mmCIF file of C-alpha atoms in Angstrom:
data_model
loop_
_atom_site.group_PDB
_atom_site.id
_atom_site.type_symbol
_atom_site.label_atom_id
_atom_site.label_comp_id
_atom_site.label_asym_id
_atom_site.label_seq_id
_atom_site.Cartn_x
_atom_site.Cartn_y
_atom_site.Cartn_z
ATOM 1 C CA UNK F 12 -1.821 -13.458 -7.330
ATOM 2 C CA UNK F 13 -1.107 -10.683 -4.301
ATOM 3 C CA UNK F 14 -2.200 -9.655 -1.024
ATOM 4 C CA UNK F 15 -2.835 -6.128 -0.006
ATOM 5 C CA UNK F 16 -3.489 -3.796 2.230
ATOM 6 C CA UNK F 17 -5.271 -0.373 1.810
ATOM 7 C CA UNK F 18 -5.958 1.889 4.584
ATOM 8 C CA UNK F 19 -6.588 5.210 6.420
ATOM 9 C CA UNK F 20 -4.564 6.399 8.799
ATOM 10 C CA UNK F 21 -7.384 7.866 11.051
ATOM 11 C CA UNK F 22 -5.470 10.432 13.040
ATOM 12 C CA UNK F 23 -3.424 12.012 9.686
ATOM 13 C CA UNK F 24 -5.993 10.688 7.463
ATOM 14 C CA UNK F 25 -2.638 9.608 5.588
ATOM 15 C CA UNK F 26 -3.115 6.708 2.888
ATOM 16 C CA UNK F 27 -1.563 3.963 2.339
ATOM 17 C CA UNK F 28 -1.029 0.355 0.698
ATOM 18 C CA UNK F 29 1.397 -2.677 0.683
ATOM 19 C CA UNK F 30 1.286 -5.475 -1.046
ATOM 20 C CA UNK F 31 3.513 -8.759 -2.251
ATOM 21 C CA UNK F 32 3.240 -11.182 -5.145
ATOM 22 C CA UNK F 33 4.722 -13.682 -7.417
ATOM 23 C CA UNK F 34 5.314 -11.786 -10.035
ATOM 24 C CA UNK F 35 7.851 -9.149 -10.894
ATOM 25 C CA UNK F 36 7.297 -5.519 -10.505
ATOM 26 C CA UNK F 37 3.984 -5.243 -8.501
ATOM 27 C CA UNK F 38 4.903 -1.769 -6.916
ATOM 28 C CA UNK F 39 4.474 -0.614 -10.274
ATOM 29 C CA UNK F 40 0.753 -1.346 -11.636
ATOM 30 C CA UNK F 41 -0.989 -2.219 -8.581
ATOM 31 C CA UNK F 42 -1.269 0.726 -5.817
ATOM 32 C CA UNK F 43 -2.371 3.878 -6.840
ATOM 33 C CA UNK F 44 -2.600 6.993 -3.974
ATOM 34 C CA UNK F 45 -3.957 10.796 -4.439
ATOM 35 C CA UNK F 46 -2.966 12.333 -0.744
ATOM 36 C CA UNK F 47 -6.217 13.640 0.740
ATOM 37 C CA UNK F 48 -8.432 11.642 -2.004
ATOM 38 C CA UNK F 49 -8.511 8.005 -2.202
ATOM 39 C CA UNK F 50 -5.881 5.135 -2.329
ATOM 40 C CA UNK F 51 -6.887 2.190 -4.965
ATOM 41 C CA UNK F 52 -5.535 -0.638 -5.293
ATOM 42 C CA UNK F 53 -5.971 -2.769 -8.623
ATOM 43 C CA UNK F 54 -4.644 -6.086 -8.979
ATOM 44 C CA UNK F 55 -5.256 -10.108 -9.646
ATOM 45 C CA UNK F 56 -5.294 -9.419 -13.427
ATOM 46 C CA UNK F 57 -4.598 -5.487 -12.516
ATOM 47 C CA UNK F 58 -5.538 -2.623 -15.130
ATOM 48 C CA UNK F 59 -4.025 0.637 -14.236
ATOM 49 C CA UNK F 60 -6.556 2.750 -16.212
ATOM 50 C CA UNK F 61 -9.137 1.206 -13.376
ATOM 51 C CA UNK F 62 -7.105 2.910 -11.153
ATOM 52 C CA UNK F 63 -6.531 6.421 -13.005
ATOM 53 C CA UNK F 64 -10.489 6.628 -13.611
ATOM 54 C CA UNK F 65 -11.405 5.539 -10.029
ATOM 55 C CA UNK F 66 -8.723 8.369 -8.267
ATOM 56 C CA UNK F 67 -10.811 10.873 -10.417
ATOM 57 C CA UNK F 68 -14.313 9.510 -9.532
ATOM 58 C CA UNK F 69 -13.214 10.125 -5.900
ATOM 59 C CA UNK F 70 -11.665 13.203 -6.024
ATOM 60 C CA UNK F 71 -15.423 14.381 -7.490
ATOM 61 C CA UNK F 72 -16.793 13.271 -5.040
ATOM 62 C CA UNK F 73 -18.073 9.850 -6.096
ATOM 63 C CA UNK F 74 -18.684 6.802 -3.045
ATOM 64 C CA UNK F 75 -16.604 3.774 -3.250
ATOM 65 C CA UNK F 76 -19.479 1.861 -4.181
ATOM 66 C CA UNK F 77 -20.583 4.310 -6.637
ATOM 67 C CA UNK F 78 -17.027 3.847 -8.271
ATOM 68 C CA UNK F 79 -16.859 -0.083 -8.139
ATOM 69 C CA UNK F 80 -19.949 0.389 -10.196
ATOM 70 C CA UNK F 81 -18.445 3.088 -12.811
ATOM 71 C CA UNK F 82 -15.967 0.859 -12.913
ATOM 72 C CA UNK F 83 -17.826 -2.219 -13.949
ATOM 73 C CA UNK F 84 -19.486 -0.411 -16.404
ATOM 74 C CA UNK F 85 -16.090 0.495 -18.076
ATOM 75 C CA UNK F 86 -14.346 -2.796 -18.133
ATOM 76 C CA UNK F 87 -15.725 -5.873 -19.884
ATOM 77 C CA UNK F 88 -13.282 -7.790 -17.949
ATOM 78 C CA UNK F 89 -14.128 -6.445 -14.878
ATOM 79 C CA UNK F 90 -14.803 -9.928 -13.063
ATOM 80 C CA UNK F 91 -11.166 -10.488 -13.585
ATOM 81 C CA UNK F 92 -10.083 -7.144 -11.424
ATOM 82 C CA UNK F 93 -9.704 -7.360 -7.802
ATOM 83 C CA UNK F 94 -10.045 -3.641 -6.880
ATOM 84 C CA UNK F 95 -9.484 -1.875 -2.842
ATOM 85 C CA UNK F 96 -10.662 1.908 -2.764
ATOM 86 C CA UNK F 97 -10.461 3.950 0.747
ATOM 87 C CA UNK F 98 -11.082 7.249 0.581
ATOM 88 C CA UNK F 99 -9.660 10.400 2.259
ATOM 89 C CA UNK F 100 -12.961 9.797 5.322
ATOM 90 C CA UNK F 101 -12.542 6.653 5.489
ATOM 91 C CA UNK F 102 -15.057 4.937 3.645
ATOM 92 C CA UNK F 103 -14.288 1.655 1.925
ATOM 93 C CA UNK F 104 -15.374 -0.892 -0.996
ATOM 94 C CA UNK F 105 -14.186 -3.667 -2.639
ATOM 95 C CA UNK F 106 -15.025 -6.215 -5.763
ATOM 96 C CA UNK F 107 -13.680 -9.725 -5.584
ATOM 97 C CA UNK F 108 -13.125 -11.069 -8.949
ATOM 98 C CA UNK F 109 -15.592 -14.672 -9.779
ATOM 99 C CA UNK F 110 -12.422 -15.469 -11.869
ATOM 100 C CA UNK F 111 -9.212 -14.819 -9.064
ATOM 101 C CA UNK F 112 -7.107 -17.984 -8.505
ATOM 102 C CA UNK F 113 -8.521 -19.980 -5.213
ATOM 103 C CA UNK F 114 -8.034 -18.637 -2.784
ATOM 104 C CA UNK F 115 -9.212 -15.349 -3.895
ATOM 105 C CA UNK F 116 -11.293 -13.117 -1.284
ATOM 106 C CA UNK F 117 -11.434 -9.925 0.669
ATOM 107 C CA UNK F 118 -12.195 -8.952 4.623
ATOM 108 C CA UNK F 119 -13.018 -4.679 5.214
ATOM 109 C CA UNK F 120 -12.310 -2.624 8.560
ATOM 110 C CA UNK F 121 -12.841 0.226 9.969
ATOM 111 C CA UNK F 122 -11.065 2.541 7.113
ATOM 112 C CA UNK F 123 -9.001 -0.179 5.285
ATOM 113 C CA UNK F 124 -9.405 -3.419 3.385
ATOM 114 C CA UNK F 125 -7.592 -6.938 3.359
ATOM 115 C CA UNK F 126 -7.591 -8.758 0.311
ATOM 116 C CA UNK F 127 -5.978 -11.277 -1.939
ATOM 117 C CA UNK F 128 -5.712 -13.452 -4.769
ATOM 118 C CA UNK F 129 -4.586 -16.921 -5.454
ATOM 119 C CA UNK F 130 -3.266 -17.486 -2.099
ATOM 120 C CA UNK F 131 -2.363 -20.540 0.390
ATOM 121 C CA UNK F 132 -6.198 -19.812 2.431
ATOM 122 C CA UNK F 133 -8.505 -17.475 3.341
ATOM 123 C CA UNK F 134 -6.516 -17.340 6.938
ATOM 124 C CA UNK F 135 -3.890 -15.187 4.479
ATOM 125 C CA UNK F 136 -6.185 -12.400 4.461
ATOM 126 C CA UNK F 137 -7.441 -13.328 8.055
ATOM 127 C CA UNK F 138 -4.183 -12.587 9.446
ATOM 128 C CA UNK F 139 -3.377 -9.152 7.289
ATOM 129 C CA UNK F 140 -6.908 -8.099 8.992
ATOM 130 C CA UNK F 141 -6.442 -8.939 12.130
ATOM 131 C CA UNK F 142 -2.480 -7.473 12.395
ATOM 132 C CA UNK F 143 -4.069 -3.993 11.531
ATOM 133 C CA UNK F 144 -6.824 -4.213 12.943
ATOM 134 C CA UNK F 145 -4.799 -4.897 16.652
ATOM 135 C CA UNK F 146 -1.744 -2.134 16.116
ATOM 136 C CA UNK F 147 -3.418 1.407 16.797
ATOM 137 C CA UNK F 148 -1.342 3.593 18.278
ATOM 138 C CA UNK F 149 1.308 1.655 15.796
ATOM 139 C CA UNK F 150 2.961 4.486 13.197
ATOM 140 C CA UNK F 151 0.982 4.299 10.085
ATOM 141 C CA UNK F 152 3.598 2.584 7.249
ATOM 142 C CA UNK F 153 4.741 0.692 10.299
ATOM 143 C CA UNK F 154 1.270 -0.685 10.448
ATOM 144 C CA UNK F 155 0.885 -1.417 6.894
ATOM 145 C CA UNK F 156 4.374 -3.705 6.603
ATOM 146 C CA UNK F 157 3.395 -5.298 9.939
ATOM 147 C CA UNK F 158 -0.068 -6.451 7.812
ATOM 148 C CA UNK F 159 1.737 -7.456 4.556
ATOM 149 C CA UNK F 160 4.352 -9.746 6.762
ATOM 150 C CA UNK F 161 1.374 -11.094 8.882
ATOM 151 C CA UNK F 162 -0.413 -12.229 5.290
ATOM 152 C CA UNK F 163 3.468 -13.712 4.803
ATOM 153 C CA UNK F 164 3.782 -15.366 7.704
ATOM 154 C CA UNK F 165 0.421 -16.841 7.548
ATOM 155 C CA UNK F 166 1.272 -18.438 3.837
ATOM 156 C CA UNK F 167 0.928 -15.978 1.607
ATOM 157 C CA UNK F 168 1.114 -17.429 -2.172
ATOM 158 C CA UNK F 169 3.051 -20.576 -1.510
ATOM 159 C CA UNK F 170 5.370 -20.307 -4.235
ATOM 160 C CA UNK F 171 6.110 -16.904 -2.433
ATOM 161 C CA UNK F 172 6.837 -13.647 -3.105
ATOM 162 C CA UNK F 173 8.784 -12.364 -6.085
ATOM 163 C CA UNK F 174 7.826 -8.206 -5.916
ATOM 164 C CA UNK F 175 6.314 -6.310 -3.074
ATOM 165 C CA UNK F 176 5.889 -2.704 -2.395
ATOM 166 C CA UNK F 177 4.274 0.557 0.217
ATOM 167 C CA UNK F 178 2.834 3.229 -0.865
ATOM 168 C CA UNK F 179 2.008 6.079 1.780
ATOM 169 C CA UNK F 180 0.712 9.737 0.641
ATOM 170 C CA UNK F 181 0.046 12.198 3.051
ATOM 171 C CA UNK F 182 -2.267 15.590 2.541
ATOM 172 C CA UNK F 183 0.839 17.550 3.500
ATOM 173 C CA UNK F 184 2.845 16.834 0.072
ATOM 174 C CA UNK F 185 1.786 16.394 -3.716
ATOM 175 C CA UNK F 186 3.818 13.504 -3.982
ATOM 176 C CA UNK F 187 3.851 10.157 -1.976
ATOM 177 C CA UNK F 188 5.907 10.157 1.363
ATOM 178 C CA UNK F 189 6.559 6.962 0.844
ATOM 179 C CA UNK F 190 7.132 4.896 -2.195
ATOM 180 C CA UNK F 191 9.186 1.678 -1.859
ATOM 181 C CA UNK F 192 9.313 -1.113 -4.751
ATOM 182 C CA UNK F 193 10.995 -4.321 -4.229
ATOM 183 C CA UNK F 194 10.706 -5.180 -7.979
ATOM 184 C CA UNK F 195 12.713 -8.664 -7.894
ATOM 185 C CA UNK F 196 13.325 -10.189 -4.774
ATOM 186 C CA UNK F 197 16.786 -10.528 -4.484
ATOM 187 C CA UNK F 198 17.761 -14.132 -3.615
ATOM 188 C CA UNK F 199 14.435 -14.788 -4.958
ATOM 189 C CA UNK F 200 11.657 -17.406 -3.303
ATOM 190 C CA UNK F 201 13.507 -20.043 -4.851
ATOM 191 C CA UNK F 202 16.826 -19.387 -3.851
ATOM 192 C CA UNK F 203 15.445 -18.855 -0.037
ATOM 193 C CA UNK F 204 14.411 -15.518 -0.251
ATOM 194 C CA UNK F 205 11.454 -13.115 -0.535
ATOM 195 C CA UNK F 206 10.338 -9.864 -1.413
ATOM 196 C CA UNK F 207 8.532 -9.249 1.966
ATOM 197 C CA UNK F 208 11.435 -9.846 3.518
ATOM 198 C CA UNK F 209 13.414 -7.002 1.235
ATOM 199 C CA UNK F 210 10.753 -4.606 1.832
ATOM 200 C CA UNK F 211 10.816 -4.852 5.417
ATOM 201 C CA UNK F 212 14.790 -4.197 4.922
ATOM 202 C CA UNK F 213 14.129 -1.490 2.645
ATOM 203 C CA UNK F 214 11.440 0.140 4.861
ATOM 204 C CA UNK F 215 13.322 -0.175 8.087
ATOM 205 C CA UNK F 216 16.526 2.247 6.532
ATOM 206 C CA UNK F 217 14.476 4.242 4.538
ATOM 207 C CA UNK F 218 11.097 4.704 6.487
ATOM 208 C CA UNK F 219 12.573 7.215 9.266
ATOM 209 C CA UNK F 220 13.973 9.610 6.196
ATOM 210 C CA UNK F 221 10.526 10.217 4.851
ATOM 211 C CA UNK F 222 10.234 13.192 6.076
ATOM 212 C CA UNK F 223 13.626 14.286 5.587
ATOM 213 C CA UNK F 224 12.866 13.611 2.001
ATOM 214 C CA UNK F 225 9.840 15.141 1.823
ATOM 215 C CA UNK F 226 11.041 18.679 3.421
ATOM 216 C CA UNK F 227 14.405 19.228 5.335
ATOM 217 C CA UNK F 228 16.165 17.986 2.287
ATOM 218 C CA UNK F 229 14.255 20.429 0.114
ATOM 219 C CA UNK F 230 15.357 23.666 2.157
ATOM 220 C CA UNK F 231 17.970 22.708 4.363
ATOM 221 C CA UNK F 232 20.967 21.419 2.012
ATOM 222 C CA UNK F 233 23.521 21.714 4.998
ATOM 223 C CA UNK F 234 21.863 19.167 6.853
ATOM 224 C CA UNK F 235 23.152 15.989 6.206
ATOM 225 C CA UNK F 236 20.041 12.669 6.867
ATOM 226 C CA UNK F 237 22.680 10.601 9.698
ATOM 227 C CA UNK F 238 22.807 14.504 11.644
ATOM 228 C CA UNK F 239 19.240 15.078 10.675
ATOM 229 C CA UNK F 240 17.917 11.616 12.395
ATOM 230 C CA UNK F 241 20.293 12.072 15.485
ATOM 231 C CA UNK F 242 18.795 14.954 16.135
ATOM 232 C CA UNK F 243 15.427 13.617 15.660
ATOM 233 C CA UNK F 244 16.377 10.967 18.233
ATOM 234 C CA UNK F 245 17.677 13.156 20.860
ATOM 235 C CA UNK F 246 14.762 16.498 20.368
ATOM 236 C CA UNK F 247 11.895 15.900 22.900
ATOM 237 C CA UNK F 248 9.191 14.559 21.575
ATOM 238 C CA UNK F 249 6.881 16.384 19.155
ATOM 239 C CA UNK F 250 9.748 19.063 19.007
ATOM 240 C CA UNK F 251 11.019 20.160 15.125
ATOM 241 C CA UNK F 252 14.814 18.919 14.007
ATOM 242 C CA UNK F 253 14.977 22.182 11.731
#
């Protein structure tokens, strides 16, 4: 029971996914990102291992399609799987489990897929579309929350949303730029709160440090991350902070 994005940035041909759900601790089976390879995203009754074998499928040079079908051919339970796969070019597929909890269902772009499980109506995965589909120009992970709080907005699962999470990997690091896991909404849907709200929290403090993280912090230990984004702020634009 989630709804995802996965996409392709097309001008870094950065990767990325976010997702919510009603369970606990999505961020941690679900998305699964190799910068410059593929991002996959496994979930409805997710297997990890579809994930593992599909990244390495990709990165030898297998098509989406050709790895949905691997894939199938692996898991006797496949029909169970809702599975996402961009890759690095922007290419994408998709499989749709027969056995996902109405309304299950899926709707591709231009270098990124919309999809879903046991959700309020197909105008869930409508809306996470359409939100990308409209925000070029938008920065990437910016893009992909915007999406993930569209498919909220728009219903989501209507017992709401418990975990959520973005993943973003870039070809300029070995590690994600981005990795953000709200693994228990904190007050939870019951108590009037959500995990797409957290993430969009989380992601709003943490999201202009990702590249702080992911190199000034490495090399420049002097350089504390408020003096770090002030300078960002004030440097012209495209100009380095270092």
């Amino acid at each position: 029971m989630t709804f995802s994005l996965v996409a392709r940035c097309p001008e870094t041909r950065d990767l990325g996914i976010c997702l919510a759900t009603s369970p606990l601790g999505v961020a941690s089976r679900c998305p699964h990102v190799r910068p410059g390879v593929a991002a996959i995203s496994s979930q409805c009754h997710s297997n990890w291992r579809l994930a593992h074998i599909g990244l390495d499928l990709a990165d030898n040079g297998l098509s989406p399609d050709q790895i949905l079908a691997m894939l199938k051919t692996y898991d006797p339970h496949f029909d169970y799987r809702q599975i996402g796969i961009v890759m690095a070019d922007g290419s994408v597929g998709v499989h749709s489990p027969g056995h996902g909890a109405a309304y299950t269902g899926h709707k591709t772009g231009d270098g990124f897929v919309a999809m879903g499980n046991g959700l309020k109506d197909r105008g869930v995965v409508e809306a996470i579309h359409a939100s990308f589909d409209s925000t070029a120009g938008v920065p990437f992970a910016e893009r992909l929350v915007r999406a993930i709080e569209a498919g909220y907005e728009a219903g989501g699962e209507v017992v709401g949303q418990m975990s959520a999470g973005l993943l973003v990997a870039s070809e300029r690091f070995a590690r994600p730029l981005l990795d953000i896991r709200i693994d228990m909404a904190n007050p939870g849907p019951a108590d009037g709160g959500d995990a797409v709200e957290d993430l969009r929290r989380t992601f709003d403090a943490l999201g202009p440090l990702a590249d702080y993280y992911a190199e000034d912090w490495l090399d420049q230990p002097t350089v504390k991350w408020k003096d770090w984004l002030a300078a960002r702020a004030a440097a012209p634009a495209g100009a380095s902070v270092a």
